[in-house]
Amino acid sequence: AIQLTQSPSSLSASVGDRVTITCRASQGISSALAWYQQKPGKAPKLLIYDASNLESGVPSRFSGSGSGTDFTLTISSLQPEDFATYYCQQFNNFPLTFGGGTKVEIK
Amino acid sequence: QVQLVESGGGLVKPGGSLRLSCAASGFTFSDYDMSWIRQAPGKGLEWVSYISGSDSSINYADSVKGRFTISRDNAKNSLYLQMNSLRAEDTAVYYCAGSTVDSAFDIWGQGTMVTVSS
């Protein structure tokens, strides 16, 4: 199975900060990677698909990049509603796998 | 509006069975591949099972293979997960989620809680 390693596992940041989360795959997955945001008690929400495509309705401060084994989710200017846990997920091979998550907290 | 609604969760004893359902509305259900994804309390997301839109392809996580069975009824716009031989480690919120072919999960249900405990 393809393992996805997210870093950091948590971070503290202030409103307006630029935040970067990385996701490393144990083997190449081309661009078959998605990013999700999850708030407590809620279902995950798709932010980015195919590594760099912004899902409709998602603010443009979110962006994704990378291909192969190394991927990045960037929030250009953190907003109060962005404090949440973020997960990467690969859909290149079964079993589908998720990263361990990155919790973004208020500094 | 586009919606997935899960039902069927609850408390079950180890070794017991449960059948989850997921009702779809607001989109062409047969155009979507569907998966079940679970989240144990305080933990991350774990993919459980997948079924293609045409029902021609099915996959399972090793942790549930041989115990869980995924199915769908496109005429009823419904997805199912039959869970047998349940274990304490199956305790989780179970989400159904949909994706267009070979893509990310862009539609999610609100989740249903399954608790396996004596």
PDB file of C-alpha atoms in Angstrom:
ATOM      1  CA  ALA A   1       0.000   0.000   0.000  1.00  0.00           C
ATOM      2  CA  ILE A   2       1.111   3.552  -0.711  1.00  0.00           C
ATOM      3  CA  GLN A   3       1.890   5.417   2.501  1.00  0.00           C
ATOM      4  CA  LEU A   4       1.311   9.163   2.716  1.00  0.00           C
ATOM      5  CA  THR A   5       3.369  11.051   5.284  1.00  0.00           C
ATOM      6  CA  GLN A   6       2.119  14.507   6.191  1.00  0.00           C
ATOM      7  CA  SER A   7       4.201  17.123   7.960  1.00  0.00           C
ATOM      8  CA  PRO A   8       3.902  18.748  10.304  1.00  0.00           C
ATOM      9  CA  SER A   9       1.298  16.808  12.270  1.00  0.00           C
ATOM     10  CA  SER A  10       0.227  20.078  13.871  1.00  0.00           C
ATOM     11  CA  LEU A  11       1.089  23.731  13.668  1.00  0.00           C
ATOM     12  CA  SER A  12       0.172  26.998  15.343  1.00  0.00           C
ATOM     13  CA  ALA A  13      -0.298  30.049  13.186  1.00  0.00           C
ATOM     14  CA  SER A  14      -1.839  33.500  13.266  1.00  0.00           C
ATOM     15  CA  VAL A  15      -4.504  35.023  11.062  1.00  0.00           C
ATOM     16  CA  GLY A  16      -2.807  36.345   7.942  1.00  0.00           C
ATOM     17  CA  ASP A  17       0.090  33.875   8.066  1.00  0.00           C
ATOM     18  CA  ARG A  18       1.185  31.838   5.073  1.00  0.00           C
ATOM     19  CA  VAL A  19       0.876  28.143   5.900  1.00  0.00           C
ATOM     20  CA  THR A  20       2.449  25.216   4.049  1.00  0.00           C
ATOM     21  CA  ILE A  21       1.673  21.539   4.627  1.00  0.00           C
ATOM     22  CA  THR A  22       3.574  18.774   2.881  1.00  0.00           C
ATOM     23  CA  CYS A  23       2.559  15.256   1.891  1.00  0.00           C
ATOM     24  CA  ARG A  24       5.112  12.666   0.771  1.00  0.00           C
ATOM     25  CA  ALA A  25       4.082   9.430  -0.951  1.00  0.00           C
ATOM     26  CA  SER A  26       6.047   6.212  -0.479  1.00  0.00           C
ATOM     27  CA  GLN A  27       6.024   5.713  -4.252  1.00  0.00           C
ATOM     28  CA  GLY A  28       5.133   7.824  -7.272  1.00  0.00           C
ATOM     29  CA  ILE A  29       1.452   8.635  -7.717  1.00  0.00           C
ATOM     30  CA  SER A  30       1.665  11.071 -10.638  1.00  0.00           C
ATOM     31  CA  SER A  31      -0.830  13.839  -9.800  1.00  0.00           C
ATOM     32  CA  ALA A  32      -3.476  11.585  -8.243  1.00  0.00           C
ATOM     33  CA  LEU A  33      -3.630  13.478  -4.964  1.00  0.00           C
ATOM     34  CA  ALA A  34      -6.354  15.391  -3.168  1.00  0.00           C
ATOM     35  CA  TRP A  35      -6.459  17.659  -0.135  1.00  0.00           C
ATOM     36  CA  TYR A  36      -9.365  17.853   2.322  1.00  0.00           C
ATOM     37  CA  GLN A  37     -10.294  20.124   5.197  1.00  0.00           C
ATOM     38  CA  GLN A  38     -12.136  18.731   8.203  1.00  0.00           C
ATOM     39  CA  LYS A  39     -13.639  20.650  11.083  1.00  0.00           C
ATOM     40  CA  PRO A  40     -14.657  18.963  14.369  1.00  0.00           C
ATOM     41  CA  GLY A  41     -17.819  16.896  14.051  1.00  0.00           C
ATOM     42  CA  LYS A  42     -18.078  17.503  10.319  1.00  0.00           C
ATOM     43  CA  ALA A  43     -17.374  15.500   7.192  1.00  0.00           C
ATOM     44  CA  PRO A  44     -14.219  16.287   5.231  1.00  0.00           C
ATOM     45  CA  LYS A  45     -14.500  18.848   2.447  1.00  0.00           C
ATOM     46  CA  LEU A  46     -12.577  18.595  -0.821  1.00  0.00           C
ATOM     47  CA  LEU A  47     -10.214  21.535  -1.409  1.00  0.00           C
ATOM     48  CA  ILE A  48      -7.786  20.422  -4.135  1.00  0.00           C
ATOM     49  CA  TYR A  49      -7.920  17.536  -6.632  1.00  0.00           C
ATOM     50  CA  ASP A  50      -5.351  16.242  -9.115  1.00  0.00           C
ATOM     51  CA  ALA A  51      -2.673  17.827  -6.913  1.00  0.00           C
ATOM     52  CA  SER A  52      -3.226  21.406  -8.035  1.00  0.00           C
ATOM     53  CA  ASN A  53      -6.824  21.944  -9.173  1.00  0.00           C
ATOM     54  CA  LEU A  54      -8.983  24.095  -6.914  1.00  0.00           C
ATOM     55  CA  GLU A  55     -12.407  22.599  -6.214  1.00  0.00           C
ATOM     56  CA  SER A  56     -15.298  24.851  -7.196  1.00  0.00           C
ATOM     57  CA  GLY A  57     -16.275  27.249  -4.438  1.00  0.00           C
ATOM     58  CA  VAL A  58     -13.009  26.924  -2.513  1.00  0.00           C
ATOM     59  CA  PRO A  59     -11.283  30.270  -1.817  1.00  0.00           C
ATOM     60  CA  SER A  60      -8.289  31.089  -3.996  1.00  0.00           C
ATOM     61  CA  ARG A  61      -6.018  31.449  -0.940  1.00  0.00           C
ATOM     62  CA  PHE A  62      -5.776  27.639  -1.054  1.00  0.00           C
ATOM     63  CA  SER A  63      -3.391  26.145  -3.585  1.00  0.00           C
ATOM     64  CA  GLY A  64      -1.754  22.810  -4.227  1.00  0.00           C
ATOM     65  CA  SER A  65       1.386  21.770  -6.040  1.00  0.00           C
ATOM     66  CA  GLY A  66       3.595  18.777  -6.707  1.00  0.00           C
ATOM     67  CA  SER A  67       3.662  15.512  -8.595  1.00  0.00           C
ATOM     68  CA  GLY A  68       5.273  12.123  -8.216  1.00  0.00           C
ATOM     69  CA  THR A  69       6.024  11.764  -4.500  1.00  0.00           C
ATOM     70  CA  ASP A  70       6.124  15.275  -3.052  1.00  0.00           C
ATOM     71  CA  PHE A  71       3.103  17.528  -2.668  1.00  0.00           C
ATOM     72  CA  THR A  72       2.265  20.786  -0.926  1.00  0.00           C
ATOM     73  CA  LEU A  73      -0.883  22.518   0.258  1.00  0.00           C
ATOM     74  CA  THR A  74      -0.479  26.247   0.790  1.00  0.00           C
ATOM     75  CA  ILE A  75      -2.830  28.708   2.460  1.00  0.00           C
ATOM     76  CA  SER A  76      -1.605  32.128   1.365  1.00  0.00           C
ATOM     77  CA  SER A  77      -3.237  34.162   4.144  1.00  0.00           C
ATOM     78  CA  LEU A  78      -4.776  32.145   6.981  1.00  0.00           C
ATOM     79  CA  GLN A  79      -8.331  33.145   7.895  1.00  0.00           C
ATOM     80  CA  PRO A  80     -10.236  32.353  11.121  1.00  0.00           C
ATOM     81  CA  GLU A  81     -12.392  29.788   9.325  1.00  0.00           C
ATOM     82  CA  ASP A  82      -9.295  27.881   8.149  1.00  0.00           C
ATOM     83  CA  PHE A  83      -8.446  26.479  11.571  1.00  0.00           C
ATOM     84  CA  ALA A  84      -9.103  22.796  11.002  1.00  0.00           C
ATOM     85  CA  THR A  85      -7.389  19.494  10.228  1.00  0.00           C
ATOM     86  CA  TYR A  86      -6.108  18.894   6.712  1.00  0.00           C
ATOM     87  CA  TYR A  87      -5.637  15.512   5.034  1.00  0.00           C
ATOM     88  CA  CYS A  88      -4.012  14.436   1.793  1.00  0.00           C
ATOM     89  CA  GLN A  89      -5.296  11.357  -0.060  1.00  0.00           C
ATOM     90  CA  GLN A  90      -4.019   9.387  -3.031  1.00  0.00           C
ATOM     91  CA  PHE A  91      -6.273   7.823  -5.649  1.00  0.00           C
ATOM     92  CA  ASN A  92      -3.592   6.353  -7.905  1.00  0.00           C
ATOM     93  CA  ASN A  93      -3.782   2.826  -6.513  1.00  0.00           C
ATOM     94  CA  PHE A  94      -5.933   0.645  -4.294  1.00  0.00           C
ATOM     95  CA  PRO A  95      -5.977   0.604  -1.351  1.00  0.00           C
ATOM     96  CA  LEU A  96      -6.819   4.284  -1.341  1.00  0.00           C
ATOM     97  CA  THR A  97      -4.898   5.933   1.461  1.00  0.00           C
ATOM     98  CA  PHE A  98      -4.939   9.124   3.504  1.00  0.00           C
ATOM     99  CA  GLY A  99      -2.167  10.997   5.222  1.00  0.00           C
ATOM    100  CA  GLY A 100      -2.212  11.190   8.996  1.00  0.00           C
ATOM    101  CA  GLY A 101      -3.532  14.752   9.048  1.00  0.00           C
ATOM    102  CA  THR A 102      -2.231  18.197   9.975  1.00  0.00           C
ATOM    103  CA  LYS A 103      -4.065  20.137  12.657  1.00  0.00           C
ATOM    104  CA  VAL A 104      -3.861  23.901  12.163  1.00  0.00           C
ATOM    105  CA  GLU A 105      -4.406  25.735  15.430  1.00  0.00           C
ATOM    106  CA  ILE A 106      -4.611  29.360  16.441  1.00  0.00           C
ATOM    107  CA  LYS A 107      -1.413  30.868  17.836  1.00  0.00           C
TER     108      LYS A 107
ATOM    109  CA  GLN B   1     -29.219  19.886  -3.651  1.00  0.00           C
ATOM    110  CA  VAL B   2     -26.449  17.317  -3.860  1.00  0.00           C
ATOM    111  CA  GLN B   3     -26.727  15.133  -0.778  1.00  0.00           C
ATOM    112  CA  LEU B   4     -25.642  11.845   0.756  1.00  0.00           C
ATOM    113  CA  VAL B   5     -27.387  10.654   3.915  1.00  0.00           C
ATOM    114  CA  GLU B   6     -26.083   7.679   5.874  1.00  0.00           C
ATOM    115  CA  SER B   7     -28.152   5.558   8.234  1.00  0.00           C
ATOM    116  CA  GLY B   8     -27.964   2.253  10.066  1.00  0.00           C
ATOM    117  CA  GLY B   9     -25.268   2.960  12.627  1.00  0.00           C
ATOM    118  CA  GLY B  10     -25.583   2.001  16.259  1.00  0.00           C
ATOM    119  CA  LEU B  11     -24.281  -0.105  19.108  1.00  0.00           C
ATOM    120  CA  VAL B  12     -23.477  -3.748  18.359  1.00  0.00           C
ATOM    121  CA  LYS B  13     -21.674  -6.483  20.287  1.00  0.00           C
ATOM    122  CA  PRO B  14     -18.376  -7.941  19.089  1.00  0.00           C
ATOM    123  CA  GLY B  15     -19.064 -10.604  16.494  1.00  0.00           C
ATOM    124  CA  GLY B  16     -22.338  -8.979  15.512  1.00  0.00           C
ATOM    125  CA  SER B  17     -23.537  -7.537  12.230  1.00  0.00           C
ATOM    126  CA  LEU B  18     -24.799  -4.204  10.979  1.00  0.00           C
ATOM    127  CA  ARG B  19     -25.915  -2.868   7.611  1.00  0.00           C
ATOM    128  CA  LEU B  20     -25.223   0.739   6.711  1.00  0.00           C
ATOM    129  CA  SER B  21     -27.149   2.586   4.013  1.00  0.00           C
ATOM    130  CA  CYS B  22     -26.379   5.775   2.114  1.00  0.00           C
ATOM    131  CA  ALA B  23     -29.143   7.568   0.221  1.00  0.00           C
ATOM    132  CA  ALA B  24     -28.098   9.840  -2.642  1.00  0.00           C
ATOM    133  CA  SER B  25     -30.024  12.764  -4.112  1.00  0.00           C
ATOM    134  CA  GLY B  26     -29.448  15.778  -6.318  1.00  0.00           C
ATOM    135  CA  PHE B  27     -27.045  14.112  -8.770  1.00  0.00           C
ATOM    136  CA  THR B  28     -26.868  11.175 -11.181  1.00  0.00           C
ATOM    137  CA  PHE B  29     -25.881   8.437  -8.739  1.00  0.00           C
ATOM    138  CA  SER B  30     -24.820   5.915 -11.373  1.00  0.00           C
ATOM    139  CA  ASP B  31     -22.212   8.372 -12.715  1.00  0.00           C
ATOM    140  CA  TYR B  32     -20.362   8.254  -9.402  1.00  0.00           C
ATOM    141  CA  ASP B  33     -18.006   5.701  -7.962  1.00  0.00           C
ATOM    142  CA  MET B  34     -18.739   5.342  -4.261  1.00  0.00           C
ATOM    143  CA  SER B  35     -16.670   4.530  -1.203  1.00  0.00           C
ATOM    144  CA  TRP B  36     -17.070   4.018   2.515  1.00  0.00           C
ATOM    145  CA  ILE B  37     -14.517   5.824   4.658  1.00  0.00           C
ATOM    146  CA  ARG B  38     -14.308   5.609   8.426  1.00  0.00           C
ATOM    147  CA  GLN B  39     -12.829   7.633  11.241  1.00  0.00           C
ATOM    148  CA  ALA B  40     -12.210   6.138  14.675  1.00  0.00           C
ATOM    149  CA  PRO B  41     -12.732   8.523  17.605  1.00  0.00           C
ATOM    150  CA  GLY B  42      -9.924  11.077  17.664  1.00  0.00           C
ATOM    151  CA  LYS B  43      -8.142   9.434  14.729  1.00  0.00           C
ATOM    152  CA  GLY B  44      -7.584  10.059  11.035  1.00  0.00           C
ATOM    153  CA  LEU B  45      -9.472   8.947   7.954  1.00  0.00           C
ATOM    154  CA  GLU B  46      -9.347   5.336   6.744  1.00  0.00           C
ATOM    155  CA  TRP B  47     -10.739   4.194   3.392  1.00  0.00           C
ATOM    156  CA  VAL B  48     -12.807   1.018   3.806  1.00  0.00           C
ATOM    157  CA  SER B  49     -14.330  -0.017   0.483  1.00  0.00           C
ATOM    158  CA  TYR B  50     -15.034   1.112  -3.090  1.00  0.00           C
ATOM    159  CA  ILE B  51     -17.595   0.265  -5.758  1.00  0.00           C
ATOM    160  CA  SER B  52     -17.638   1.627  -9.291  1.00  0.00           C
ATOM    161  CA  GLY B  53     -20.656   3.391 -10.731  1.00  0.00           C
ATOM    162  CA  SER B  54     -21.579   0.399 -12.872  1.00  0.00           C
ATOM    163  CA  ASP B  55     -20.985  -2.070 -10.021  1.00  0.00           C
ATOM    164  CA  SER B  56     -18.271  -3.750 -12.124  1.00  0.00           C
ATOM    165  CA  SER B  57     -15.350  -3.096  -9.787  1.00  0.00           C
ATOM    166  CA  ILE B  58     -15.129  -3.542  -6.016  1.00  0.00           C
ATOM    167  CA  ASN B  59     -12.201  -3.130  -3.616  1.00  0.00           C
ATOM    168  CA  TYR B  60     -11.706  -3.485   0.127  1.00  0.00           C
ATOM    169  CA  ALA B  61      -9.140  -2.476   2.706  1.00  0.00           C
ATOM    170  CA  ASP B  62      -7.277  -5.478   4.110  1.00  0.00           C
ATOM    171  CA  SER B  63      -8.667  -4.665   7.555  1.00  0.00           C
ATOM    172  CA  VAL B  64     -12.237  -5.475   6.456  1.00  0.00           C
ATOM    173  CA  LYS B  65     -11.746  -7.947   3.601  1.00  0.00           C
ATOM    174  CA  GLY B  66     -13.876 -11.060   4.105  1.00  0.00           C
ATOM    175  CA  ARG B  67     -16.037  -9.368   6.762  1.00  0.00           C
ATOM    176  CA  PHE B  68     -17.583  -6.365   4.959  1.00  0.00           C
ATOM    177  CA  THR B  69     -19.534  -6.327   1.684  1.00  0.00           C
ATOM    178  CA  ILE B  70     -20.239  -3.202  -0.340  1.00  0.00           C
ATOM    179  CA  SER B  71     -23.144  -2.999  -2.770  1.00  0.00           C
ATOM    180  CA  ARG B  72     -25.284  -0.422  -4.536  1.00  0.00           C
ATOM    181  CA  ASP B  73     -28.710  -0.143  -6.134  1.00  0.00           C
ATOM    182  CA  ASN B  74     -28.634   2.531  -8.813  1.00  0.00           C
ATOM    183  CA  ALA B  75     -32.396   2.302  -9.298  1.00  0.00           C
ATOM    184  CA  LYS B  76     -32.825   3.292  -5.643  1.00  0.00           C
ATOM    185  CA  ASN B  77     -29.899   5.740  -5.585  1.00  0.00           C
ATOM    186  CA  SER B  78     -28.502   3.850  -2.631  1.00  0.00           C
ATOM    187  CA  LEU B  79     -25.197   2.491  -1.369  1.00  0.00           C
ATOM    188  CA  TYR B  80     -24.830  -0.189   1.288  1.00  0.00           C
ATOM    189  CA  LEU B  81     -22.205  -1.699   3.565  1.00  0.00           C
ATOM    190  CA  GLN B  82     -22.912  -5.059   5.174  1.00  0.00           C
ATOM    191  CA  MET B  83     -20.616  -5.449   8.163  1.00  0.00           C
ATOM    192  CA  ASN B  84     -20.212  -8.880   9.735  1.00  0.00           C
ATOM    193  CA  SER B  85     -17.944 -10.266  12.481  1.00  0.00           C
ATOM    194  CA  LEU B  86     -17.577  -6.798  13.917  1.00  0.00           C
ATOM    195  CA  ARG B  87     -14.652  -6.019  16.203  1.00  0.00           C
ATOM    196  CA  ALA B  88     -13.965  -3.265  18.715  1.00  0.00           C
ATOM    197  CA  GLU B  89     -11.507  -1.732  16.263  1.00  0.00           C
ATOM    198  CA  ASP B  90     -14.350  -1.209  13.751  1.00  0.00           C
ATOM    199  CA  THR B  91     -15.769   1.463  16.073  1.00  0.00           C
ATOM    200  CA  ALA B  92     -15.842   4.666  14.029  1.00  0.00           C
ATOM    201  CA  VAL B  93     -17.909   7.224  12.210  1.00  0.00           C
ATOM    202  CA  TYR B  94     -18.616   5.788   8.772  1.00  0.00           C
ATOM    203  CA  TYR B  95     -18.912   8.187   5.858  1.00  0.00           C
ATOM    204  CA  CYS B  96     -20.113   7.438   2.360  1.00  0.00           C
ATOM    205  CA  ALA B  97     -18.387   9.497  -0.306  1.00  0.00           C
ATOM    206  CA  GLY B  98     -18.658   9.845  -4.062  1.00  0.00           C
ATOM    207  CA  SER B  99     -16.156  10.516  -6.804  1.00  0.00           C
ATOM    208  CA  THR B 100     -16.222  10.759 -10.546  1.00  0.00           C
ATOM    209  CA  VAL B 101     -14.037   8.170 -12.259  1.00  0.00           C
ATOM    210  CA  ASP B 102     -10.460   8.028 -10.921  1.00  0.00           C
ATOM    211  CA  SER B 103     -10.861  11.193  -8.930  1.00  0.00           C
ATOM    212  CA  ALA B 104     -11.136  12.651  -5.473  1.00  0.00           C
ATOM    213  CA  PHE B 105     -14.149  12.409  -3.151  1.00  0.00           C
ATOM    214  CA  ASP B 106     -16.176  15.498  -3.923  1.00  0.00           C
ATOM    215  CA  ILE B 107     -19.408  14.467  -2.244  1.00  0.00           C
ATOM    216  CA  TRP B 108     -19.584  13.320   1.398  1.00  0.00           C
ATOM    217  CA  GLY B 109     -22.363  12.289   3.743  1.00  0.00           C
ATOM    218  CA  GLN B 110     -22.596  13.516   7.324  1.00  0.00           C
ATOM    219  CA  GLY B 111     -21.531  10.155   8.759  1.00  0.00           C
ATOM    220  CA  THR B 112     -23.104   7.487  10.948  1.00  0.00           C
ATOM    221  CA  MET B 113     -21.553   6.219  14.177  1.00  0.00           C
ATOM    222  CA  VAL B 114     -20.862   2.522  14.677  1.00  0.00           C
ATOM    223  CA  THR B 115     -19.890   1.380  18.160  1.00  0.00           C
ATOM    224  CA  VAL B 116     -18.752  -2.196  18.742  1.00  0.00           C
ATOM    225  CA  SER B 117     -18.776  -2.968  22.438  1.00  0.00           C
ATOM    226  CA  SER B 118     -20.029  -5.592  24.849  1.00  0.00           C
TER     227      SER B 118
END
